[in-house]
Structure formats: structure tokens, C-alpha cells
Amino acid sequence: MSTSPESAVEPESAEVAGDVPVGGAEQAFVVDVFARGCTSRTVLQHVTGRWGVLALVGLAAGPVRFNALRRRIDGVSEKMLAQTLQALERDGFVLRDVQASIPPRVEYRLTPLGERTAERLGGLVELLEDSMGEVEAAQAAYDAGRGGA
């Protein structure tokens, strides 16, 4: 995603930015997460959704079995974690490794794209955790100004 004027897609250049070809013969695709029809929005939702962030950051330390990851992510249901991991696998962030054993052993690990993404998300998580004092003070001030609502 770029916000420079040179990379902005003007409405006249494409009906819907994102997966719409622009530019004639070369059939280049413009990726613009702000465009309604761009598939990058769905990927952004998978990555930044509540469970997507936690799954990616939870896998950052290395391969993990499903139940170990579920225990790490307190509050996620088995169904939601399975759906999240499947979406992240489809998008190329996570690899599911099924090892031939009885019972089959399944581990999840990050792809190189997943590692880069988890590193940035981990920085965001760390920033938020370190800033909770400021957040709580801002929330208290906001609530006091609103009559405690």
C-alpha cells in the first residue's frame, strides 16, 4: 500500500481499484486496500482480526501444535482458531505440516511472509502492552468527560 500521489488510482483509471486491470496491454493490477473491491481488504481482515494477530504472533517463536496454540491464545474456540489458521494458510502466512504418525501430528509454522508480518504485529502488540497506562488514563478522562458512561 502506498500513499504517494504517483501511486494513487484515480477513479477514471479503473472502475474499482484493487483487482481491476489498469494500464492497457501489460494488464497490471493495482492493489489498494482503501478500494472496496480490492482483495487485499480480505487479507488485511484475516491478518488484523482479533484471532489473526494472536495466531501470527503466537507462531512467531516457532512451529506449534494446534492445541498448544489454542492454550496460548486464551479465549479462542477450537472452531475459530481452525478457521483463522485455514484463512492464514490460504493467504500464504502459515504452513500446516502434517507428520505421518499415529495419531497424525499436525504443526503450524509461519512462512517467510508470515514471519515478516508477525514481526511487525509483534511490535504493535508490544507497543500496546507498554502503553496501557496511557490508554487507561485516556479512557478515564474520556469517560469523565462523558459523565462516566
mmCIF file of C-alpha atoms in Angstrom:
data_model
loop_
_atom_site.group_PDB
_atom_site.id
_atom_site.type_symbol
_atom_site.label_atom_id
_atom_site.label_comp_id
_atom_site.label_asym_id
_atom_site.label_seq_id
_atom_site.Cartn_x
_atom_site.Cartn_y
_atom_site.Cartn_z
ATOM 1 C CA MET A 1 0.000 0.000 0.000
ATOM 2 C CA SER A 2 1.398 3.335 -0.961
ATOM 3 C CA THR A 3 0.019 6.735 -0.202
ATOM 4 C CA SER A 4 2.164 8.736 -2.589
ATOM 5 C CA PRO A 5 0.283 10.774 -5.201
ATOM 6 C CA GLU A 6 2.063 8.937 -8.021
ATOM 7 C CA SER A 7 0.608 5.597 -6.922
ATOM 8 C CA ALA A 8 -2.925 6.814 -6.253
ATOM 9 C CA VAL A 9 -5.546 5.363 -8.552
ATOM 10 C CA GLU A 10 -7.836 7.987 -9.972
ATOM 11 C CA PRO A 11 -11.456 6.897 -10.367
ATOM 12 C CA GLU A 12 -11.208 7.400 -14.139
ATOM 13 C CA SER A 13 -8.289 4.962 -14.442
ATOM 14 C CA ALA A 14 -10.206 1.956 -13.099
ATOM 15 C CA GLU A 15 -13.769 1.154 -12.180
ATOM 16 C CA VAL A 16 -12.712 -0.316 -8.855
ATOM 17 C CA ALA A 17 -9.104 -0.272 -7.758
ATOM 18 C CA GLY A 18 -7.625 -3.467 -6.490
ATOM 19 C CA ASP A 19 -8.185 -6.433 -8.742
ATOM 20 C CA VAL A 20 -9.146 -4.402 -11.794
ATOM 21 C CA PRO A 21 -6.607 -4.322 -14.602
ATOM 22 C CA VAL A 22 -5.313 -0.872 -15.448
ATOM 23 C CA GLY A 23 -2.836 0.335 -17.984
ATOM 24 C CA GLY A 24 -3.650 -1.321 -21.284
ATOM 25 C CA ALA A 25 -1.512 -4.117 -22.721
ATOM 26 C CA GLU A 26 0.503 -5.075 -19.674
ATOM 27 C CA GLN A 27 -2.706 -5.752 -17.649
ATOM 28 C CA ALA A 28 -1.099 -4.629 -14.379
ATOM 29 C CA PHE A 29 -3.167 -4.888 -11.225
ATOM 30 C CA VAL A 30 -3.346 -2.086 -8.715
ATOM 31 C CA VAL A 31 -3.520 -3.088 -5.080
ATOM 32 C CA ASP A 32 -5.263 -0.510 -2.922
ATOM 33 C CA VAL A 33 -6.608 -1.592 0.455
ATOM 34 C CA PHE A 34 -8.824 1.510 0.520
ATOM 35 C CA ALA A 35 -10.681 0.362 -2.611
ATOM 36 C CA ARG A 36 -13.898 -1.513 -1.899
ATOM 37 C CA GLY A 37 -13.239 -4.340 -4.364
ATOM 38 C CA CYS A 38 -9.596 -4.956 -3.558
ATOM 39 C CA THR A 39 -8.896 -8.453 -2.259
ATOM 40 C CA SER A 40 -6.188 -7.017 -0.019
ATOM 41 C CA ARG A 41 -9.016 -5.922 2.292
ATOM 42 C CA THR A 42 -9.937 -9.531 2.978
ATOM 43 C CA VAL A 43 -6.308 -10.421 3.640
ATOM 44 C CA LEU A 44 -5.988 -7.407 5.951
ATOM 45 C CA GLN A 45 -9.048 -8.637 7.826
ATOM 46 C CA HIS A 46 -7.562 -12.136 8.182
ATOM 47 C CA VAL A 47 -4.256 -10.764 9.480
ATOM 48 C CA THR A 48 -5.528 -7.990 11.741
ATOM 49 C CA GLY A 49 -8.636 -9.640 13.093
ATOM 50 C CA ARG A 50 -8.575 -10.453 16.783
ATOM 51 C CA TRP A 51 -7.506 -14.076 16.285
ATOM 52 C CA GLY A 52 -5.298 -13.470 13.245
ATOM 53 C CA VAL A 53 -2.943 -11.155 15.127
ATOM 54 C CA LEU A 54 -2.739 -13.516 18.090
ATOM 55 C CA ALA A 55 -2.198 -16.600 15.911
ATOM 56 C CA LEU A 56 0.596 -14.954 13.905
ATOM 57 C CA VAL A 57 2.350 -13.553 16.967
ATOM 58 C CA GLY A 58 1.804 -16.858 18.775
ATOM 59 C CA LEU A 59 3.536 -18.730 15.948
ATOM 60 C CA ALA A 60 6.467 -16.300 15.816
ATOM 61 C CA ALA A 61 8.560 -18.372 18.258
ATOM 62 C CA GLY A 62 8.440 -21.431 16.006
ATOM 63 C CA PRO A 63 6.289 -24.397 14.979
ATOM 64 C CA VAL A 64 3.407 -25.147 17.350
ATOM 65 C CA ARG A 65 0.794 -27.852 17.542
ATOM 66 C CA PHE A 66 -2.836 -26.779 17.345
ATOM 67 C CA ASN A 67 -3.754 -27.401 20.986
ATOM 68 C CA ALA A 68 -0.622 -25.685 22.271
ATOM 69 C CA LEU A 69 -1.504 -22.614 20.196
ATOM 70 C CA ARG A 70 -5.098 -22.749 21.439
ATOM 71 C CA ARG A 71 -3.867 -22.817 25.045
ATOM 72 C CA ARG A 72 -1.558 -19.870 24.285
ATOM 73 C CA ILE A 73 -4.427 -17.804 22.842
ATOM 74 C CA ASP A 74 -6.692 -17.696 25.861
ATOM 75 C CA GLY A 75 -10.365 -17.417 24.930
ATOM 76 C CA VAL A 76 -10.266 -18.623 21.305
ATOM 77 C CA SER A 77 -12.565 -21.507 20.477
ATOM 78 C CA GLU A 78 -11.303 -24.520 18.591
ATOM 79 C CA LYS A 79 -13.552 -23.620 15.659
ATOM 80 C CA MET A 80 -12.376 -20.001 15.461
ATOM 81 C CA LEU A 81 -8.711 -20.943 15.673
ATOM 82 C CA ALA A 82 -9.150 -23.590 12.977
ATOM 83 C CA GLN A 83 -10.905 -21.067 10.690
ATOM 84 C CA THR A 84 -8.257 -18.425 11.385
ATOM 85 C CA LEU A 85 -5.367 -20.782 10.666
ATOM 86 C CA GLN A 86 -7.067 -22.009 7.486
ATOM 87 C CA ALA A 87 -7.519 -18.436 6.223
ATOM 88 C CA LEU A 88 -3.925 -17.537 7.090
ATOM 89 C CA GLU A 89 -2.706 -20.702 5.383
ATOM 90 C CA ARG A 90 -4.703 -19.877 2.249
ATOM 91 C CA ASP A 91 -3.273 -16.346 2.236
ATOM 92 C CA GLY A 92 0.292 -17.669 2.499
ATOM 93 C CA PHE A 93 1.153 -16.649 6.076
ATOM 94 C CA VAL A 94 1.009 -20.075 7.731
ATOM 95 C CA LEU A 95 2.043 -23.594 6.743
ATOM 96 C CA ARG A 96 0.244 -26.648 8.096
ATOM 97 C CA ASP A 97 2.636 -29.556 8.434
ATOM 98 C CA VAL A 98 1.045 -32.993 8.841
ATOM 99 C CA GLN A 99 3.589 -35.541 10.026
ATOM 100 C CA ALA A 100 2.973 -39.211 9.339
ATOM 101 C CA SER A 101 2.491 -40.801 12.726
ATOM 102 C CA ILE A 102 -0.261 -42.453 14.687
ATOM 103 C CA PRO A 103 -2.108 -40.340 15.569
ATOM 104 C CA PRO A 104 -1.092 -37.820 12.895
ATOM 105 C CA ARG A 105 0.907 -34.925 14.312
ATOM 106 C CA VAL A 106 -0.032 -31.517 12.905
ATOM 107 C CA GLU A 107 2.111 -28.451 13.449
ATOM 108 C CA TYR A 108 1.656 -24.911 12.244
ATOM 109 C CA ARG A 109 4.501 -22.581 11.371
ATOM 110 C CA LEU A 110 4.967 -19.244 9.693
ATOM 111 C CA THR A 111 6.053 -18.800 6.090
ATOM 112 C CA PRO A 112 8.625 -16.103 5.322
ATOM 113 C CA LEU A 113 5.707 -13.740 4.640
ATOM 114 C CA GLY A 114 4.147 -14.781 7.945
ATOM 115 C CA GLU A 115 7.436 -14.163 9.762
ATOM 116 C CA ARG A 116 7.724 -10.630 8.363
ATOM 117 C CA THR A 117 4.108 -9.913 9.214
ATOM 118 C CA ALA A 118 4.348 -11.397 12.728
ATOM 119 C CA GLU A 119 7.436 -9.297 13.415
ATOM 120 C CA ARG A 120 5.532 -6.103 12.671
ATOM 121 C CA LEU A 121 2.444 -7.238 14.537
ATOM 122 C CA GLY A 122 4.620 -8.221 17.490
ATOM 123 C CA GLY A 123 5.953 -4.670 17.570
ATOM 124 C CA LEU A 124 2.403 -3.356 17.626
ATOM 125 C CA VAL A 125 1.420 -5.752 20.418
ATOM 126 C CA GLU A 126 4.472 -4.693 22.432
ATOM 127 C CA LEU A 127 3.689 -1.010 21.883
ATOM 128 C CA LEU A 128 0.104 -1.520 23.066
ATOM 129 C CA GLU A 129 1.133 -3.523 26.117
ATOM 130 C CA ASP A 130 3.738 -0.908 27.064
ATOM 131 C CA SER A 131 1.213 1.915 26.573
ATOM 132 C CA MET A 132 -1.684 0.557 28.618
ATOM 133 C CA GLY A 133 -1.118 3.134 31.368
ATOM 134 C CA GLU A 134 -1.624 5.921 28.840
ATOM 135 C CA VAL A 135 -4.625 4.128 27.317
ATOM 136 C CA GLU A 136 -6.301 3.668 30.683
ATOM 137 C CA ALA A 137 -5.683 7.327 31.586
ATOM 138 C CA ALA A 138 -7.178 8.434 28.255
ATOM 139 C CA GLN A 139 -10.180 6.160 28.767
ATOM 140 C CA ALA A 140 -10.748 7.527 32.275
ATOM 141 C CA ALA A 141 -10.516 11.119 31.022
ATOM 142 C CA TYR A 142 -12.900 10.367 28.167
ATOM 143 C CA ASP A 143 -15.382 8.630 30.463
ATOM 144 C CA ALA A 144 -15.194 11.509 32.998
ATOM 145 C CA GLY A 145 -15.983 13.989 30.215
ATOM 146 C CA ARG A 146 -18.948 11.890 29.140
ATOM 147 C CA GLY A 147 -20.404 11.621 32.630
ATOM 148 C CA GLY A 148 -18.853 8.230 33.376
ATOM 149 C CA ALA A 149 -20.728 6.402 30.620
#
